[in-house]
Coordinates of C-alpha atoms and ligand atoms in Angstrom, one line a residue:
M1 CA 116.8 49.8 74.4
A2 CA 120.3 48.2 73.9
T3 CA 123.1 49.5 71.8
K4 CA 125.3 48.0 69.3
N5 CA 128.5 49.0 67.5
I6 CA 128.2 48.9 63.8
I7 CA 131.6 48.1 62.2
V8 CA 133.2 48.2 58.8
P9 CA 132.8 44.7 57.4
D10 CA 135.2 42.9 55.1
I11 CA 136.3 45.4 52.4
G12 CA 138.4 43.0 50.4
G13 CA 141.5 43.3 52.6
A14 CA 141.9 47.1 51.9
T15 CA 143.2 49.1 54.9
D16 CA 143.2 52.8 55.8
V17 CA 140.5 53.5 53.3
V18 CA 139.3 57.1 53.3
V19 CA 135.7 58.0 54.2
I20 CA 134.6 60.4 51.5
E21 CA 130.9 60.6 52.5
V22 CA 128.9 60.0 55.6
L23 CA 125.3 59.2 54.6
V24 CA 123.6 59.1 58.0
K25 CA 123.5 61.2 61.1
V26 CA 122.6 61.0 64.8
G27 CA 118.9 60.4 65.2
D28 CA 118.4 58.8 61.8
A29 CA 116.3 55.6 61.8
I30 CA 118.1 53.1 59.7
K31 CA 117.3 49.6 58.4
V32 CA 119.4 46.7 57.4
D33 CA 121.2 47.6 54.1
T34 CA 120.8 51.4 54.6
S35 CA 124.0 52.9 53.2
L36 CA 126.1 54.4 56.0
L37 CA 129.4 55.5 54.4
T38 CA 131.2 55.9 51.1
L39 CA 134.8 54.8 51.1
E40 CA 137.4 55.4 48.5
S41 CA 140.5 53.3 48.1
D42 CA 143.0 53.5 45.2
K43 CA 141.1 51.0 43.3
A44 CA 137.4 51.4 44.1
T45 CA 134.7 53.5 45.7
M46 CA 132.5 51.5 48.0
E47 CA 129.4 52.1 50.0
V48 CA 129.0 50.4 53.4
P49 CA 125.5 49.2 54.2
S50 CA 124.2 48.7 57.8
S51 CA 124.0 45.2 59.2
D52 CA 121.3 46.1 61.7
E53 CA 118.2 48.3 62.1
G54 CA 117.7 50.9 64.8
I55 CA 118.3 54.6 65.6
V56 CA 121.8 56.2 65.2
K57 CA 123.0 57.1 68.7
E58 CA 126.5 58.3 68.0
M59 CA 128.7 58.7 64.9
K60 CA 132.3 57.4 65.3
V61 CA 133.6 58.5 61.9
K62 CA 133.6 61.7 59.8
V63 CA 134.6 62.6 56.3
G64 CA 138.4 62.3 55.9
D65 CA 138.8 59.6 58.5
K66 CA 140.6 56.4 57.5
V67 CA 139.0 53.1 58.3
S68 CA 139.7 49.4 57.9
Q69 CA 137.7 46.2 58.5
G70 CA 136.5 46.3 62.1
S71 CA 136.6 50.1 62.6
T72 CA 133.5 51.3 64.4
I73 CA 131.2 53.4 62.2
L74 CA 128.5 54.3 64.7
V75 CA 126.6 53.2 67.8
L76 CA 123.1 52.0 67.1
E77 CA 120.2 51.9 69.5
V78 CA 118.5 48.6 68.7
A79 CA 115.2 47.2 70.1
E80 CA 115.6 45.0 73.1
G81 CA 116.2 41.3 72.1
K82 CA 117.5 42.3 68.7
A83 CA 120.9 43.3 69.9
T84 CA 123.6 40.8 69.3
A85 CA 127.2 40.9 70.4
P86 CA 129.3 43.3 68.5
M87 CA 130.8 41.7 65.4
P88 CA 134.4 40.8 66.0
V89 CA 136.8 42.5 63.7
N90 CA 138.3 39.3 62.3
N91 CA 135.0 37.6 62.1
K92 CA 134.4 36.7 58.5
A93 CA 130.8 36.4 59.5
A94 CA 128.3 35.3 57.0
E95 CA 126.1 38.1 58.4
A96 CA 128.6 40.7 57.5
P97 CA 127.0 42.7 54.7
A98 CA 128.4 42.7 51.3
V99 CA 130.1 45.9 50.2
V100 CA 128.9 47.4 47.0
S101 CA 131.6 48.5 44.6
V102 CA 130.6 51.5 42.6
T103 CA 133.3 53.0 40.5
S104 CA 135.7 50.2 40.6
N105 CA 137.8 49.8 37.5
A106 CA 136.8 46.1 37.7
A107 CA 133.3 45.0 36.8
P108 CA 130.7 47.6 37.7
A109 CA 128.3 46.7 40.5
P110 CA 124.7 46.1 39.6
V111 CA 123.4 49.2 41.3
A112 CA 125.8 51.3 39.3
E113 CA 124.4 49.8 36.2
I114 CA 121.0 51.2 37.0
S115 CA 122.0 54.7 36.1
S116 CA 123.6 55.5 32.8
P117 CA 126.6 57.9 33.1
V118 CA 129.7 56.1 33.9
D119 CA 132.0 59.1 33.5
V120 CA 130.5 60.8 36.6
H121 CA 131.6 59.9 40.2
A122 CA 128.7 58.9 42.4
G123 CA 127.8 56.2 44.8
P124 CA 125.0 53.7 44.3
V125 CA 122.5 55.5 46.5
V126 CA 123.0 58.7 44.6
R127 CA 122.7 56.8 41.3
K128 CA 119.6 55.1 42.5
I129 CA 118.0 58.4 43.5
A130 CA 119.0 59.9 40.2
H131 CA 117.5 56.9 38.3
E132 CA 114.2 57.0 40.3
F133 CA 113.8 60.8 39.6
G134 CA 115.0 60.6 36.0
I135 CA 117.9 63.0 36.8
D136 CA 120.8 63.1 34.4
L137 CA 123.8 63.0 36.7
K138 CA 125.9 64.9 34.1
K139 CA 123.8 68.0 34.9
V140 CA 124.4 67.8 38.7
A141 CA 127.2 70.0 40.0
P142 CA 129.5 67.8 42.1
T143 CA 130.9 69.2 45.4
G144 CA 132.5 66.0 46.8
P145 CA 136.2 65.2 46.7
K146 CA 137.5 64.4 43.2
Q147 CA 134.3 65.8 41.6
R148 CA 132.1 63.3 43.3
I149 CA 128.3 63.8 43.3
L150 CA 127.0 63.6 46.8
K151 CA 123.4 63.1 48.0
D152 CA 123.2 66.8 49.0
D153 CA 124.2 67.7 45.4
I154 CA 121.1 65.8 44.1
V155 CA 118.9 67.4 46.8
N156 CA 120.2 70.9 45.8
Y157 CA 119.7 70.1 42.1
V158 CA 116.1 69.0 42.7
K159 CA 115.4 72.1 44.9
A160 CA 116.8 74.4 42.2
R161 CA 114.7 72.7 39.5
L162 CA 111.5 73.0 41.7
A163 CA 112.2 76.7 42.3
Q164 CA 112.7 77.1 38.6
A165 CA 109.5 75.3 37.7
A166 CA 107.6 77.5 40.2
T167 CA 108.8 80.6 38.4
G168 CA 110.1 80.1 34.9
G169 CA 109.5 76.4 34.4
G170 CA 111.9 74.8 31.9
L171 CA 114.4 77.7 31.8
P172 CA 118.0 76.6 31.6
A173 CA 119.8 76.8 35.0
A174 CA 122.4 79.5 35.6
P175 CA 125.9 78.1 35.5
T176 CA 127.4 77.2 38.9
V177 CA 130.7 79.1 39.2
D178 CA 133.3 78.7 41.9
F179 CA 134.0 82.4 42.3
A180 CA 136.7 81.8 44.9
K181 CA 138.9 80.5 42.1
F182 CA 139.3 84.0 40.8
G183 CA 139.8 85.9 44.0
A184 CA 138.6 86.5 47.6
I185 CA 134.8 86.3 48.1
E186 CA 132.3 86.8 50.9
T187 CA 128.9 85.1 51.0
Q188 CA 126.0 87.2 52.3
P189 CA 122.5 85.8 52.8
L190 CA 119.7 87.7 51.2
S191 CA 117.2 89.5 53.5
R192 CA 113.7 88.0 54.0
I193 CA 112.2 91.0 52.0
K194 CA 114.7 90.6 49.2
K195 CA 113.9 86.9 48.9
L196 CA 110.2 87.6 48.8
S197 CA 110.3 90.6 46.5
G198 CA 112.8 88.8 44.3
K199 CA 110.4 85.9 43.8
N200 CA 107.6 88.3 42.9
L201 CA 109.7 90.4 40.6
H202 CA 111.0 87.3 38.8
R203 CA 107.4 85.9 38.4
N204 CA 106.1 89.3 37.1
W205 CA 109.1 89.7 34.7
L206 CA 108.3 86.3 33.2
L207 CA 104.4 86.5 33.2
V208 CA 103.9 90.0 31.8
P209 CA 104.8 91.0 28.2
H210 CA 106.3 94.3 29.2
V211 CA 106.5 97.5 27.0
T212 CA 108.1 100.6 28.5
Q213 CA 107.1 104.0 27.1
F214 CA 109.3 106.9 27.9
G215 CA 108.2 110.5 28.2
E216 CA 109.1 113.9 29.7
A217 CA 107.1 116.4 31.6
D218 CA 107.9 120.1 31.8
I219 CA 107.7 120.7 35.6
T220 CA 109.2 124.2 35.6
E221 CA 106.0 125.8 36.9
L222 CA 105.2 123.0 39.2
E223 CA 108.7 123.2 40.8
A224 CA 108.3 127.0 41.2
F225 CA 105.0 126.4 43.0
R226 CA 106.5 123.6 45.1
V227 CA 109.4 125.7 46.2
E228 CA 107.0 128.5 47.1
Q229 CA 104.9 126.3 49.2
K230 CA 107.7 124.2 50.7
A231 CA 108.7 126.4 53.7
M232 CA 105.0 126.9 54.7
V233 CA 104.3 123.2 54.4
E234 CA 107.5 122.2 56.3
K235 CA 106.2 124.3 59.3
Q236 CA 103.5 121.6 59.6
G237 CA 106.2 118.9 59.6
V238 CA 105.5 117.7 56.1
K239 CA 107.9 117.5 53.1
L240 CA 106.4 118.5 49.8
T241 CA 108.4 116.6 47.1
P242 CA 107.5 116.3 43.4
L243 CA 106.2 112.8 44.1
V244 CA 103.0 114.0 45.7
F245 CA 102.2 116.0 42.6
I246 CA 103.0 113.0 40.5
M247 CA 100.6 110.9 42.5
K248 CA 97.8 113.4 41.9
A249 CA 98.6 113.4 38.2
V250 CA 98.6 109.6 38.0
A251 CA 95.2 109.5 39.8
A252 CA 93.8 111.8 37.2
A253 CA 95.3 109.7 34.4
L254 CA 93.9 106.5 35.9
D255 CA 90.5 108.2 36.0
A256 CA 90.8 109.2 32.3
F257 CA 92.2 105.8 31.2
P258 CA 90.3 103.1 33.2
Q259 CA 92.1 100.2 31.5
F260 CA 95.2 101.3 33.4
N261 CA 93.2 100.9 36.7
A262 CA 92.4 97.3 36.1
S263 CA 93.6 93.7 36.5
L264 CA 93.3 90.6 34.3
D265 CA 91.3 87.8 36.0
T266 CA 93.2 84.6 36.6
N267 CA 92.0 82.9 33.4
G268 CA 93.0 86.0 31.4
E269 CA 89.6 86.3 29.8
N270 CA 88.2 89.4 31.6
L271 CA 89.4 92.8 32.7
I272 CA 88.4 93.8 36.2
L273 CA 88.0 97.6 36.3
K274 CA 88.4 99.2 39.7
K275 CA 86.2 102.1 40.8
Y276 CA 88.7 103.3 43.4
I277 CA 92.2 104.7 43.0
H278 CA 94.8 103.3 45.4
I279 CA 98.4 103.9 44.5
G280 CA 101.4 101.8 45.6
V281 CA 104.7 103.7 46.2
A282 CA 108.0 101.8 46.1
V283 CA 110.1 102.6 49.1
D284 CA 113.8 101.7 49.3
T285 CA 114.7 100.3 52.8
S286 CA 117.9 98.8 54.1
E287 CA 116.3 95.4 53.9
G288 CA 115.0 95.8 50.3
L289 CA 112.1 97.2 48.4
V290 CA 108.5 97.4 49.9
V291 CA 105.4 99.0 48.3
P292 CA 103.0 100.6 50.8
V293 CA 99.6 101.6 49.3
V294 CA 98.1 105.1 49.6
R295 CA 94.3 104.8 49.3
D296 CA 91.8 107.0 47.5
V297 CA 94.6 109.3 46.1
D298 CA 92.0 111.0 43.9
K299 CA 90.0 112.2 46.9
K300 CA 92.9 113.6 49.0
G301 CA 94.6 116.9 48.9
L302 CA 98.4 117.5 48.3
L303 CA 99.1 118.1 51.9
E304 CA 97.2 115.1 53.1
L305 CA 99.0 112.9 50.6
A306 CA 102.4 114.3 51.6
K307 CA 101.7 113.5 55.3
E308 CA 100.5 110.0 54.5
L309 CA 103.4 109.3 52.3
S310 CA 105.9 110.4 54.9
V311 CA 104.2 108.3 57.6
L312 CA 104.1 105.2 55.3
S313 CA 107.7 105.5 54.1
E314 CA 108.9 106.0 57.7
K315 CA 106.9 102.9 58.8
A316 CA 108.4 101.0 55.8
R317 CA 112.0 101.9 56.8
N318 CA 111.2 100.9 60.5
K319 CA 109.7 97.6 59.3
Q320 CA 106.4 98.5 60.8
L321 CA 104.1 98.2 57.8
T322 CA 101.1 95.9 58.2
A323 CA 100.0 93.5 55.5
N324 CA 96.9 95.6 55.0
E325 CA 99.0 98.7 54.3
M326 CA 100.7 96.9 51.4
Q327 CA 97.5 95.5 49.8
G328 CA 94.9 96.8 47.4
G329 CA 97.1 98.8 45.1
C330 CA 95.8 99.6 41.6
F331 CA 99.0 101.1 40.1
S332 CA 102.5 101.6 41.4
I333 CA 105.0 104.5 41.2
S334 CA 108.7 103.9 41.6
S335 CA 110.5 107.2 42.1
L336 CA 114.3 107.3 41.8
G337 CA 114.1 111.0 41.3
G338 CA 115.8 111.7 44.7
I339 CA 118.8 109.6 43.6
G340 CA 119.5 110.2 40.0
G341 CA 119.5 108.5 36.5
T342 CA 117.8 109.4 33.3
A343 CA 115.3 106.5 32.7
F344 CA 114.7 102.9 33.7
T345 CA 112.3 100.1 32.9
P346 CA 110.2 99.3 36.0
I347 CA 108.6 95.8 36.4
V348 CA 104.8 95.7 36.5
N349 CA 103.6 94.8 40.0
V350 CA 101.1 92.0 39.1
P351 CA 98.1 91.9 39.3
E352 CA 98.4 95.6 38.4
V353 CA 98.8 96.3 34.7
A354 CA 101.1 99.3 34.7
I355 CA 103.8 101.1 36.7
L356 CA 105.3 104.5 36.5
G357 CA 109.1 105.0 36.9
V358 CA 110.2 108.6 37.8
S359 CA 113.8 109.7 37.3
K360 CA 115.6 112.9 38.4
S361 CA 114.4 116.2 36.8
S362 CA 117.0 118.4 35.1
I363 CA 117.1 121.7 33.2
K364 CA 117.1 121.2 29.5
P365 CA 116.9 123.5 26.5
V366 CA 113.4 123.2 25.1
Y367 CA 112.4 124.8 21.8
K368 CA 109.3 127.0 22.4
D369 CA 108.0 130.1 20.6
E370 CA 110.9 129.9 18.1
Q371 CA 113.6 129.9 20.7
F372 CA 115.4 127.6 23.1
M373 CA 114.4 128.0 26.7
P374 CA 115.7 126.4 29.9
R375 CA 113.0 124.2 31.3
L376 CA 112.9 121.7 34.2
M377 CA 112.2 118.4 32.6
L378 CA 111.0 115.3 34.5
P379 CA 111.8 111.9 32.9
L380 CA 108.9 109.4 33.1
S381 CA 109.1 105.6 32.2
L382 CA 105.7 103.8 32.0
S383 CA 105.9 100.0 31.8
Y384 CA 102.6 98.2 31.0
D385 CA 101.2 94.8 30.3
H386 CA 100.8 94.6 26.6
R387 CA 98.1 92.0 26.9
V388 CA 95.8 94.7 28.4
I389 CA 97.2 98.0 27.1
D390 CA 98.0 98.9 23.4
G391 CA 101.0 101.0 22.5
A392 CA 98.8 103.9 21.4
D393 CA 97.1 103.9 24.9
G394 CA 100.5 103.8 26.5
A395 CA 101.6 106.9 24.6
R396 CA 98.2 108.6 25.3
F397 CA 98.5 107.9 29.1
I398 CA 102.1 109.3 29.3
T399 CA 101.1 112.4 27.2
Y400 CA 98.2 113.0 29.5
L401 CA 100.4 112.7 32.5
S402 CA 102.9 115.1 31.1
T403 CA 100.2 117.7 30.4
M404 CA 98.8 117.3 34.0
L405 CA 102.2 117.9 35.4
S406 CA 103.1 120.8 33.1
E407 CA 100.0 122.8 34.1
T408 CA 100.1 123.0 37.9
R409 CA 96.5 124.3 38.2
N410 CA 95.3 120.9 36.8
L411 CA 96.5 119.3 39.9
L412 CA 95.2 121.9 42.3
L413 CA 91.7 122.0 41.0
Ligands
LIG1 N1 113.7 115.0 40.4 C1 114.5 115.8 41.2 N2 114.5 115.8 42.5 C2 113.6 115.0 43.1 C3 112.8 114.2 42.4 C4 112.8 114.2 41.0 N3 112.0 113.4 40.3 N4 112.1 113.4 43.3 C5 112.5 113.8 44.5 N5 113.4 114.8 44.4 C6 114.1 115.5 45.5 C7 113.2 115.8 46.6 O1 112.5 117.0 46.4 C8 114.1 115.9 47.8 O2 114.8 117.1 47.7 P1 114.7 118.2 48.9 O3 115.1 117.5 50.1 O4 115.7 119.2 48.5 O5 113.3 118.7 48.8 C9 115.1 114.8 47.5 O6 115.0 114.5 46.1 C10 114.8 113.5 48.2 O7 113.5 113.1 48.1 P2 112.9 111.8 48.9 O8 113.4 110.6 48.2 O9 113.2 112.0 50.3 O10 111.4 111.9 48.7 P3 110.4 111.4 47.6 O11 109.0 111.9 48.0 O12 110.8 111.8 46.3 O13 110.4 109.8 47.7 C11 110.3 107.7 48.6 C12 109.9 109.1 48.8 C13 109.9 106.9 49.8 C14 109.6 107.1 47.4 C15 111.8 107.6 48.3 O14 112.5 108.0 49.5 C16 112.3 106.2 47.9 O15 112.5 105.3 48.8 N6 112.7 106.1 46.6 C17 113.3 104.9 46.1 C18 112.2 103.9 45.5 C19 112.9 102.8 44.8 O16 113.9 102.2 45.3 N7 112.4 102.4 43.7 C20 113.0 101.4 42.9 C21 112.0 100.4 42.6 S1 112.5 99.4 41.3 O17 113.6 98.5 41.9

């Protein structure tokens, strides 16, 4: 292999022209006419094509450098026999490639004419790519100097559109805002879990026609029972929180309302009813939300469930959950009861058809037997897929759940 210096050819006598874009990098295989640089003088923006073919060995210029005719752009590794002597600076060689003028105020170059918008700043390569992909350059956010659209801007635009098509297809893009214009900022990458769960939540939000039914359960008796049992249970190293009772009540409700323990098949024509009751429980971890699944909740006792829940949530927080432990759920529970809030609208965890949100219980005056009484009320928020579940069934399910939680013996039997 021989090497050859690739130099700036005749650029119409302009000197100290600023490099505003470097279009190749070390290791790139380039051909004759591959665009190497974009230069910007007072009068025009130009793209410099390569005079040779080979592999880029070393770059000699970067964005912001000033170049003139004869400045070395890069060192090219060329195939033996193809290398010629470096082109002299003053050589007005016939082989010297022509420079394409893009946004010159003079006559526009042919490449520039391929693409329509003339009021955007972009080089011929960018315009050509935009033309080939049918991209309207006016929609691409420029990040180059003087609002110039760079090749990377096109790449980012296409990536964003593909991501959008994968989720919401055809939705208008969120505006690109330069937040630093308004004050100090810091950019933090999203965790792997956040990126994954974010994609799923977005898809579920768009795919499912959600309805959220709110309700309240009187858990005064249940709480008295829980507090009574708590110390005894804690001796066995287990924490008995309201969530375990809620899981049991949900299992009973799923048994009574099988359409909640179901999934739509992929063509949306059939409902697949499940004969098992596995419940996913959303766990908040430092990396984001994960949903381990507790299997056969209907067949397990309160203590067994409490033990399993604490093992799974511990594993979730230590990032030790296996894929298997997060699969096979029929219904999900998202409990924010340990944190606070009065109600929220959880997003259905597709392919499940419903999810229960639990908020923090509080003592409220409840009118009973012709007087107000202080009762501990638990707020419930049931979101469901309206393609599968009717509003009346949503109300029946939450009423059933409230009854189950109000009468503790229902859960113990
Ligand atoms: N009302 C009042 N108090 C409640 C309650 C409720 N609904 N639910 C729990 N509590 C109490 C518990 O009894 C416990 O109090 P004590 O320590 O005095 O007994 C305290 O709140 C903390 O409970 P916990 O959070 O440790 O336990 P849990 O069984 O309720 O929940 C888990 C376990 C793993 C679900 C929970 O820790 C968690 O991660 N929750 C967040 C889930 C989440 O982020 N969901 C959002 C999904 S949508 O983006």
